[in-house]
């Protein structure tokens, strides 16, 4: 089945925030944000701005009717600066005017007097000064100290991995409308409608039931709108409350890049110990997460870094420590993988380091240490591992040995072009690591014409979740997909949603949808049994829009049955709640069973580096990927392709640069390079892993949103391999991204 949005996307008819027709009297907002990264706000001169054409109101922290606080996990984030600025781009005041242009012109006329304070941008410096967002988190398995005693080889090093700009095509934004009795309706480009509702309730002082949040779809979120959509919605809401008029704010790309947080950069120290056969016996790692100026989601991201710190490997002795470090950058946030990729990069760096020193192929070490079924993760859960299975099948399909040999022979024949190869196994846990978030609701209405309306907490952001939800309802009722409509995500229809995140949206909301459909179906079966004068409800089933009796088609069709049920006063609506069974975690012991299941896979990545210029091409990414049993291969292959390219971008070209003043230098698309059509792997092979195991995914179709991004990590190590094929003397630092300039320096570096 096609993505249900395909047609309207291509025709430009899909509705995003900026396509919503504006109500008469709508005002437009623009933020005046801090020009410095850290300081005391001594005074604010609004006089020129107030006189500026079209300005209706300028709002500062003192004007907020409710609390000046939007921190989700830790209450450490004011909506508007109050006496103190913590990062460049921190909102200080909100200008509300008759037009977008007028608001932006006026915002530039605001003058702030800020007494500078020391600026920290490096998480290790923040750590030295004890600037921690939360107390450190630790995972431990076995005893690393004892294990290192018996290791034949021990290697220690440092790995650094940079952030990543989300660059969703649709920038952040919101549109707030006053409704009667002091309530608000908010259209928001958010992954978390309830998060927006909660944050807005806080700053307006309204109860949540006075605030309706509605989301049709996003032009991409990638984690950047899990929490950070709250700011703009909350600002519009306050402006609406204070002016009594609808207020819209749709960020300029430059505002978005400057003011919003990105993927968390990390710096890490690792120590890896192996026996003489290449088995990893012990792994110690310390992560310094660059959280930025407020907690945002960083504490949860930090957790997932620990959960994935040994990637797809079993290591019997692990000690992992993670520090969330407060710096004067915009608060960093969720980004596809949610800290997992950063943890995996360090693991792969440690393996590459060991392989280099032992003069073996990294793939040998990777292969020997893959998780086996029953192996224990450092957090206590046992693996239903497909890691070995994926590796074996990938080797069968893609012939690792031949890939390696061909690259070597190419390298012998070419002096100024070198090929590099890397294997990248992945293992990604599916579920929110915060157990309580693993719940969802669905509301299903069957109308008397037999058409079906579904609402869930799922937010469509391009990942195809609405298509999957529609498939669930159509399949459950055995009716054609055209009979089902999935409606906007709305907090009045579906309350207390978890954000659409953690790749679990289709699982959670799809299961709730299935439950609601099944309840309605049970009622309809009773009605059908009565109509067909059948004694046994068990004999009733549905197929192709008709009722079946003892597997024989009857002439009772779906629409007639629905009408009959309605006439008999049987409810045709259901609101269902799903909570993932069996997940739990205890941070006191740092053990539990946090994930419903894991997604596995292996990719073979090859690059060719132009050793005169330091540029490179990705020749191929060939992957065997664990879909479980995909319910929509078009959508799922799209997620894999997009994820891989986004991962390659993060690892090889996207350079987020802040200077020592905490100013974003890569603040425009002319200075921040993202993958384009030429950076896409020339060959991208996806082979589904054949597995028979039962899983907790919707229709056994495993989550696919985030895991493929991590195949992109292979591109880093493939480039490193190629650089070393050209320059045997160099041992490039583990410092992602491996952008062309860095490649060139390493190609010609001396020992
Ligand atoms: N795909 C598209 N096209 N756009 C997005 O914003 N977000 C990613 C992934 N794939 C994203 C995407 C992220 S970060 C997550 S967590 C999942 O989709 C969320 O959706 P899911 O839970 O339905 O997989
Ligand atoms: N993944 C993604 N988003 C989240 C998570 C998670 O595990 N926890 C809280 N938000
Ligand atoms: Mo995705 S980072 O969990 O929104």
Tab-separated table of C-alpha atoms in Angstrom, residues 244-614:
chain	number	residue	atom	x	y	z
A	244	UNK	CA	-7.212	38.546	22.694
A	245	UNK	CA	-6.277	37.960	19.041
A	246	UNK	CA	-4.973	34.960	17.103
A	247	UNK	CA	-1.159	34.909	17.009
A	248	UNK	CA	1.074	33.027	14.636
A	249	UNK	CA	4.802	32.492	14.654
A	250	UNK	CA	6.463	30.543	11.930
A	251	UNK	CA	10.230	30.683	12.325
A	252	UNK	CA	12.607	31.813	9.628
A	253	UNK	CA	15.162	29.151	8.806
A	254	UNK	CA	17.898	31.345	10.282
A	255	UNK	CA	15.933	31.882	13.492
A	256	UNK	CA	15.306	28.183	13.739
A	257	UNK	CA	18.953	27.271	13.233
A	258	UNK	CA	20.106	29.891	15.743
A	259	UNK	CA	17.563	29.428	18.518
A	260	UNK	CA	16.853	25.695	18.637
A	261	UNK	CA	19.015	22.918	20.030
A	262	UNK	CA	20.493	20.081	18.016
A	263	UNK	CA	21.714	16.546	18.471
A	264	UNK	CA	23.850	16.397	21.633
A	265	UNK	CA	27.592	16.329	20.901
A	266	UNK	CA	29.541	13.949	23.140
A	267	UNK	CA	33.129	13.527	24.163
A	268	UNK	CA	34.118	10.158	25.615
A	269	UNK	CA	37.040	8.208	27.085
A	270	UNK	CA	37.103	4.488	26.497
A	271	UNK	CA	39.179	1.544	27.611
A	272	UNK	CA	38.759	-1.786	25.890
A	273	UNK	CA	40.334	-5.109	26.863
A	274	UNK	CA	40.533	-8.228	24.678
A	275	UNK	CA	41.822	-11.727	25.132
A	276	UNK	CA	44.365	-13.210	22.737
A	277	UNK	CA	41.586	-14.460	20.442
A	278	UNK	CA	39.943	-11.085	19.976
A	279	UNK	CA	37.123	-11.594	22.435
A	280	UNK	CA	36.292	-8.379	24.228
A	281	UNK	CA	36.453	-9.067	27.948
A	282	UNK	CA	36.044	-5.609	29.357
A	283	UNK	CA	34.883	-2.151	28.348
A	284	UNK	CA	34.959	1.021	30.349
A	285	UNK	CA	33.560	4.251	29.006
A	286	UNK	CA	32.898	7.726	30.339
A	287	UNK	CA	30.572	9.974	28.359
A	288	UNK	CA	30.530	13.763	28.579
A	289	UNK	CA	27.288	14.881	27.013
A	290	UNK	CA	27.018	18.451	25.825
A	291	UNK	CA	23.518	19.243	27.060
A	292	UNK	CA	23.505	22.942	26.329
A	293	UNK	CA	22.020	25.492	28.716
A	294	UNK	CA	19.019	23.514	30.004
A	295	UNK	CA	18.029	19.922	30.590
A	296	UNK	CA	15.391	19.659	27.865
A	297	UNK	CA	15.440	15.916	27.000
A	298	UNK	CA	19.168	15.479	27.645
A	299	UNK	CA	18.757	13.348	30.808
A	300	UNK	CA	16.671	10.807	28.855
A	301	UNK	CA	19.075	10.981	25.920
A	302	UNK	CA	21.941	10.324	28.326
A	303	UNK	CA	20.179	7.165	29.442
A	304	UNK	CA	19.823	5.864	25.930
A	305	UNK	CA	23.530	6.489	25.336
A	306	UNK	CA	24.190	4.071	28.194
A	307	UNK	CA	21.601	1.584	26.928
A	308	UNK	CA	23.373	1.405	23.575
A	309	UNK	CA	26.968	1.805	24.707
A	310	UNK	CA	27.904	-1.759	23.719
A	311	UNK	CA	25.931	-1.658	20.461
A	312	UNK	CA	25.322	-5.178	19.109
A	313	UNK	CA	28.059	-6.845	21.131
A	314	UNK	CA	28.124	-8.958	24.231
A	315	UNK	CA	30.768	-7.759	26.636
A	316	UNK	CA	30.803	-9.608	29.962
A	317	UNK	CA	32.360	-6.776	31.964
A	318	UNK	CA	31.160	-3.238	31.412
A	319	UNK	CA	31.405	-0.052	33.418
A	320	UNK	CA	29.795	2.940	31.759
A	321	UNK	CA	29.382	6.388	33.276
A	322	UNK	CA	27.598	9.318	31.728
A	323	UNK	CA	27.635	12.989	32.667
A	324	UNK	CA	25.140	15.490	31.333
A	325	UNK	CA	27.140	18.718	31.180
A	326	UNK	CA	25.644	22.194	31.182
A	327	UNK	CA	27.146	24.547	28.601
A	328	UNK	CA	26.123	27.904	27.147
A	329	UNK	CA	24.680	26.537	23.919
A	330	UNK	CA	21.018	26.268	22.976
A	331	UNK	CA	19.621	23.266	24.860
A	332	UNK	CA	20.394	20.193	22.779
A	333	UNK	CA	17.645	17.715	22.236
A	334	UNK	CA	16.274	14.512	20.719
A	335	UNK	CA	17.540	13.564	17.287
A	336	UNK	CA	16.865	10.243	15.550
A	337	UNK	CA	18.525	7.624	17.719
A	338	UNK	CA	18.201	9.739	20.874
A	339	UNK	CA	21.778	9.359	22.198
A	340	UNK	CA	22.073	5.756	21.053
A	341	UNK	CA	24.123	6.575	17.956
A	342	UNK	CA	26.576	8.615	20.022
A	343	UNK	CA	27.125	5.652	22.361
A	344	UNK	CA	27.571	3.265	19.442
A	345	UNK	CA	30.119	5.540	17.752
A	346	UNK	CA	32.371	5.287	20.798
A	347	UNK	CA	32.057	1.478	20.873
A	348	UNK	CA	32.953	1.266	17.181
A	349	UNK	CA	35.871	3.642	17.749
A	350	UNK	CA	37.216	1.372	20.487
A	351	UNK	CA	36.959	-1.650	18.193
A	352	UNK	CA	38.598	0.211	15.289
A	353	UNK	CA	41.390	1.276	17.650
A	354	UNK	CA	41.987	-2.305	18.794
A	355	UNK	CA	41.860	-3.642	15.229
A	356	UNK	CA	44.399	-1.082	14.046
A	357	UNK	CA	46.854	-1.889	16.815
A	358	UNK	CA	46.396	-5.641	16.464
A	359	UNK	CA	46.607	-5.336	12.664
A	360	UNK	CA	43.421	-7.255	12.067
A	361	UNK	CA	40.284	-6.314	10.205
A	362	UNK	CA	37.798	-4.622	12.566
A	363	UNK	CA	35.158	-6.959	11.146
A	364	UNK	CA	36.979	-9.884	12.794
A	365	UNK	CA	36.565	-8.331	16.218
A	366	UNK	CA	32.994	-7.246	15.493
A	367	UNK	CA	32.024	-10.721	14.322
A	368	UNK	CA	33.542	-12.528	17.309
A	369	UNK	CA	31.687	-10.406	19.814
A	370	UNK	CA	28.164	-10.199	18.405
A	371	UNK	CA	25.341	-10.678	20.882
A	372	UNK	CA	24.041	-14.216	21.005
A	373	UNK	CA	20.487	-15.105	22.006
A	374	UNK	CA	20.244	-15.088	25.793
A	375	UNK	CA	23.223	-12.772	26.326
A	376	UNK	CA	22.782	-10.130	28.988
A	377	UNK	CA	22.852	-6.428	28.196
A	378	UNK	CA	24.601	-4.220	30.770
A	379	UNK	CA	21.099	-3.227	31.913
A	380	UNK	CA	19.988	-6.736	32.733
A	381	UNK	CA	17.671	-7.520	29.821
A	382	UNK	CA	18.404	-10.734	27.903
A	383	UNK	CA	18.886	-10.431	24.157
A	384	UNK	CA	16.639	-12.217	21.695
A	385	UNK	CA	19.543	-11.536	19.453
A	386	UNK	CA	19.443	-11.509	15.680
A	387	UNK	CA	22.925	-9.970	15.481
A	388	UNK	CA	24.694	-13.135	14.409
A	389	UNK	CA	21.843	-14.108	12.103
A	390	UNK	CA	21.976	-10.693	10.404
A	391	UNK	CA	25.751	-10.912	10.000
A	392	UNK	CA	25.639	-14.395	8.493
A	393	UNK	CA	22.871	-13.477	6.065
A	394	UNK	CA	24.628	-10.240	5.075
A	395	UNK	CA	27.836	-12.153	4.447
A	396	UNK	CA	25.928	-14.652	2.300
A	397	UNK	CA	24.291	-11.925	0.265
A	398	UNK	CA	27.113	-9.449	-0.021
A	399	UNK	CA	30.273	-11.575	0.381
A	400	UNK	CA	32.285	-9.543	2.865
A	401	UNK	CA	35.520	-11.269	1.933
A	402	UNK	CA	35.092	-10.369	-1.720
A	403	UNK	CA	34.213	-6.753	-0.893
A	404	UNK	CA	37.413	-6.521	1.088
A	405	UNK	CA	39.538	-8.208	-1.616
A	406	UNK	CA	38.093	-6.036	-4.386
A	407	UNK	CA	38.792	-2.888	-2.411
A	408	UNK	CA	42.369	-3.992	-1.798
A	409	UNK	CA	42.938	-4.778	-5.420
A	410	UNK	CA	41.440	-1.411	-6.409
A	411	UNK	CA	43.770	0.265	-3.951
A	412	UNK	CA	46.808	-1.495	-5.417
A	413	UNK	CA	45.887	-0.210	-8.847
A	414	UNK	CA	45.043	3.355	-7.870
A	415	UNK	CA	47.398	5.723	-6.160
A	416	UNK	CA	45.212	8.786	-5.742
A	417	UNK	CA	41.950	7.023	-5.139
A	418	UNK	CA	41.454	4.692	-2.228
A	419	UNK	CA	38.555	2.574	-1.200
A	420	UNK	CA	37.637	1.942	2.381
A	421	UNK	CA	35.246	-0.589	3.798
A	422	UNK	CA	33.460	-0.977	7.116
A	423	UNK	CA	30.829	-3.275	8.528
A	424	UNK	CA	28.279	-1.706	10.817
A	425	UNK	CA	26.121	-3.963	12.984
A	426	UNK	CA	23.315	-2.293	14.899
A	427	UNK	CA	21.121	-3.174	17.845
A	428	UNK	CA	18.474	-0.680	18.922
A	429	UNK	CA	15.998	-1.055	21.771
A	430	UNK	CA	12.360	-0.238	21.058
A	431	UNK	CA	10.306	1.467	23.798
A	432	UNK	CA	10.632	4.727	25.611
A	433	UNK	CA	13.312	4.119	28.223
A	434	UNK	CA	10.977	5.930	30.602
A	435	UNK	CA	8.546	3.042	31.101
A	436	UNK	CA	5.512	5.183	31.892
A	437	UNK	CA	5.611	6.743	28.439
A	438	UNK	CA	4.906	3.403	26.771
A	439	UNK	CA	1.165	3.871	26.452
A	440	UNK	CA	-1.196	5.159	23.811
A	441	UNK	CA	-4.865	5.678	23.047
A	442	UNK	CA	-7.040	5.456	19.979
A	443	UNK	CA	-10.559	6.627	19.245
A	444	UNK	CA	-12.411	4.786	16.494
A	445	UNK	CA	-15.807	5.796	15.140
A	446	UNK	CA	-17.725	3.735	12.614
A	447	UNK	CA	-20.295	5.915	10.862
A	448	UNK	CA	-23.614	4.653	9.571
A	449	UNK	CA	-22.405	4.669	5.968
A	450	UNK	CA	-19.732	2.188	6.977
A	451	UNK	CA	-16.880	4.676	6.798
A	452	UNK	CA	-14.440	4.759	9.679
A	453	UNK	CA	-12.671	7.650	11.409
A	454	UNK	CA	-9.588	7.003	13.502
A	455	UNK	CA	-7.833	9.362	15.885
A	456	UNK	CA	-4.732	8.446	17.844
A	457	UNK	CA	-1.880	10.188	19.612
A	458	UNK	CA	0.399	9.492	16.645
A	459	UNK	CA	1.821	12.482	14.817
A	460	UNK	CA	2.533	12.093	11.122
A	461	UNK	CA	5.925	13.653	10.372
A	462	UNK	CA	6.724	11.946	7.096
A	463	UNK	CA	7.511	8.580	8.645
A	464	UNK	CA	4.225	7.109	7.376
A	465	UNK	CA	2.595	6.354	10.707
A	466	UNK	CA	-0.862	7.418	9.512
A	467	UNK	CA	-0.623	4.979	6.622
A	468	UNK	CA	0.175	2.184	9.049
A	469	UNK	CA	-2.655	3.140	11.406
A	470	UNK	CA	-5.048	3.201	8.476
A	471	UNK	CA	-3.838	-0.250	7.467
A	472	UNK	CA	-4.478	-1.515	10.980
A	473	UNK	CA	-8.109	-0.360	10.942
A	474	UNK	CA	-8.754	-1.558	7.384
A	475	UNK	CA	-7.248	-4.940	8.152
A	476	UNK	CA	-9.075	-5.289	11.478
A	477	UNK	CA	-12.453	-4.542	9.858
A	478	UNK	CA	-11.603	-6.297	6.570
A	479	UNK	CA	-12.701	-3.245	4.628
A	480	UNK	CA	-10.911	-1.389	1.818
A	481	UNK	CA	-8.470	1.338	2.911
A	482	UNK	CA	-10.610	4.025	1.210
A	483	UNK	CA	-13.248	3.464	3.892
A	484	UNK	CA	-10.858	4.606	6.634
A	485	UNK	CA	-9.733	8.126	7.402
A	486	UNK	CA	-7.042	8.931	9.948
A	487	UNK	CA	-7.682	12.345	11.435
A	488	UNK	CA	-5.463	15.014	12.927
A	489	UNK	CA	-3.841	14.452	16.282
A	490	UNK	CA	-5.917	16.432	18.730
A	491	UNK	CA	-5.716	16.640	22.506
A	492	UNK	CA	-9.505	16.832	22.863
A	493	UNK	CA	-9.979	13.536	21.036
A	494	UNK	CA	-6.887	11.843	22.452
A	495	UNK	CA	-5.585	12.971	25.823
A	496	UNK	CA	-2.265	12.531	27.575
A	497	UNK	CA	-0.310	11.429	24.534
A	498	UNK	CA	3.312	10.423	24.636
A	499	UNK	CA	5.241	12.252	21.954
A	500	UNK	CA	5.571	10.522	18.614
A	501	UNK	CA	9.093	9.330	19.164
A	502	UNK	CA	11.330	6.427	20.114
A	503	UNK	CA	10.281	4.748	16.815
A	504	UNK	CA	7.411	3.306	18.799
A	505	UNK	CA	4.555	5.411	17.439
A	506	UNK	CA	3.079	2.822	15.091
A	507	UNK	CA	3.486	0.076	17.692
A	508	UNK	CA	1.815	1.998	20.505
A	509	UNK	CA	-0.914	3.792	18.584
A	510	UNK	CA	-1.411	0.950	16.130
A	511	UNK	CA	-2.027	-1.488	18.976
A	512	UNK	CA	-4.499	0.895	20.609
A	513	UNK	CA	-6.253	1.237	17.255
A	514	UNK	CA	-6.390	-2.524	16.870
A	515	UNK	CA	-7.880	-2.881	20.350
A	516	UNK	CA	-10.580	-0.299	19.638
A	517	UNK	CA	-11.430	-1.944	16.313
A	518	UNK	CA	-11.597	-5.379	17.901
A	519	UNK	CA	-13.999	-4.188	20.572
A	520	UNK	CA	-16.322	-2.718	17.958
A	521	UNK	CA	-15.939	-5.865	15.880
A	522	UNK	CA	-16.981	-8.045	18.811
A	523	UNK	CA	-20.192	-6.033	19.132
A	524	UNK	CA	-20.808	-6.241	15.387
A	525	UNK	CA	-20.278	-9.997	15.443
A	526	UNK	CA	-23.088	-10.333	17.979
A	527	UNK	CA	-25.377	-8.262	15.773
A	528	UNK	CA	-24.408	-10.312	12.717
A	529	UNK	CA	-25.048	-13.563	14.564
A	530	UNK	CA	-28.520	-12.311	15.480
A	531	UNK	CA	-29.203	-11.228	11.922
A	532	UNK	CA	-28.030	-14.544	10.513
A	533	UNK	CA	-29.779	-16.460	13.279
A	534	UNK	CA	-26.540	-18.129	14.136
A	535	UNK	CA	-26.198	-19.643	17.598
A	536	UNK	CA	-22.520	-19.112	17.718
A	537	UNK	CA	-20.730	-15.756	17.508
A	538	UNK	CA	-17.503	-17.667	16.900
A	539	UNK	CA	-18.830	-18.682	13.494
A	540	UNK	CA	-18.936	-15.053	12.365
A	541	UNK	CA	-15.995	-13.465	10.596
A	542	UNK	CA	-15.401	-10.657	8.119
A	543	UNK	CA	-13.819	-10.758	4.701
A	544	UNK	CA	-13.651	-8.166	1.908
A	545	UNK	CA	-16.446	-6.079	3.321
A	546	UNK	CA	-18.841	-8.990	3.857
A	547	UNK	CA	-19.878	-11.027	6.856
A	548	UNK	CA	-18.852	-14.671	6.700
A	549	UNK	CA	-20.630	-17.486	8.462
A	550	UNK	CA	-18.562	-20.604	9.040
A	551	UNK	CA	-16.130	-19.154	6.484
A	552	UNK	CA	-18.853	-18.910	3.854
A	553	UNK	CA	-19.648	-15.476	2.479
A	554	UNK	CA	-23.163	-14.266	3.342
A	555	UNK	CA	-24.971	-11.380	1.627
A	556	UNK	CA	-24.757	-9.241	4.748
A	557	UNK	CA	-22.333	-6.490	3.844
A	558	UNK	CA	-20.367	-4.194	6.123
A	559	UNK	CA	-22.470	-1.048	5.673
A	560	UNK	CA	-25.755	-2.871	6.195
A	561	UNK	CA	-24.439	-4.534	9.303
A	562	UNK	CA	-23.279	-1.207	10.672
A	563	UNK	CA	-26.688	0.371	10.051
A	564	UNK	CA	-28.397	-2.570	11.706
A	565	UNK	CA	-26.170	-2.264	14.723
A	566	UNK	CA	-26.954	1.421	15.003
A	567	UNK	CA	-30.696	0.770	14.756
A	568	UNK	CA	-30.303	-1.771	17.527
A	569	UNK	CA	-28.579	0.914	19.603
A	570	UNK	CA	-25.212	-0.806	19.658
A	571	UNK	CA	-22.229	1.517	20.092
A	572	UNK	CA	-20.165	2.015	16.963
A	573	UNK	CA	-17.429	3.933	18.754
A	574	UNK	CA	-14.580	2.896	21.004
A	575	UNK	CA	-11.737	4.541	22.850
A	576	UNK	CA	-8.966	2.069	23.649
A	577	UNK	CA	-5.829	2.237	25.729
A	578	UNK	CA	-2.676	0.204	25.109
A	579	UNK	CA	0.310	-0.140	27.435
A	580	UNK	CA	3.321	-2.176	26.374
A	581	UNK	CA	3.370	-5.309	28.526
A	582	UNK	CA	6.452	-6.493	30.368
A	583	UNK	CA	8.591	-3.358	30.293
A	584	UNK	CA	10.140	-2.024	33.486
A	585	UNK	CA	13.333	-0.441	34.703
A	586	UNK	CA	14.753	0.430	38.080
A	587	UNK	CA	17.351	3.187	38.178
A	588	UNK	CA	18.363	2.279	41.739
A	589	UNK	CA	19.904	-0.927	40.455
A	590	UNK	CA	20.197	0.233	36.817
A	591	UNK	CA	18.655	-3.104	35.796
A	592	UNK	CA	15.395	-4.147	34.261
A	593	UNK	CA	13.664	-4.961	31.026
A	594	UNK	CA	13.262	-1.547	29.400
A	595	UNK	CA	12.610	-2.602	25.814
A	596	UNK	CA	9.715	-4.467	24.207
A	597	UNK	CA	12.228	-5.817	21.697
A	598	UNK	CA	15.370	-4.868	19.780
A	599	UNK	CA	15.931	-4.184	16.111
A	600	UNK	CA	19.045	-5.693	14.556
A	601	UNK	CA	20.880	-5.430	11.291
A	602	UNK	CA	24.246	-5.217	9.578
A	603	UNK	CA	25.452	-2.902	6.849
A	604	UNK	CA	28.478	-3.145	4.619
A	605	UNK	CA	29.646	0.336	3.654
A	606	UNK	CA	32.223	1.220	1.013
A	607	UNK	CA	33.571	4.657	0.142
A	608	UNK	CA	36.052	5.897	-2.425
A	609	UNK	CA	38.232	8.775	-1.304
A	610	UNK	CA	39.798	11.149	-3.805
A	611	UNK	CA	43.213	11.485	-2.181
A	612	UNK	CA	44.167	14.666	-4.010
A	613	UNK	CA	41.198	16.610	-2.761
A	614	UNK	CA	39.975	14.754	0.296
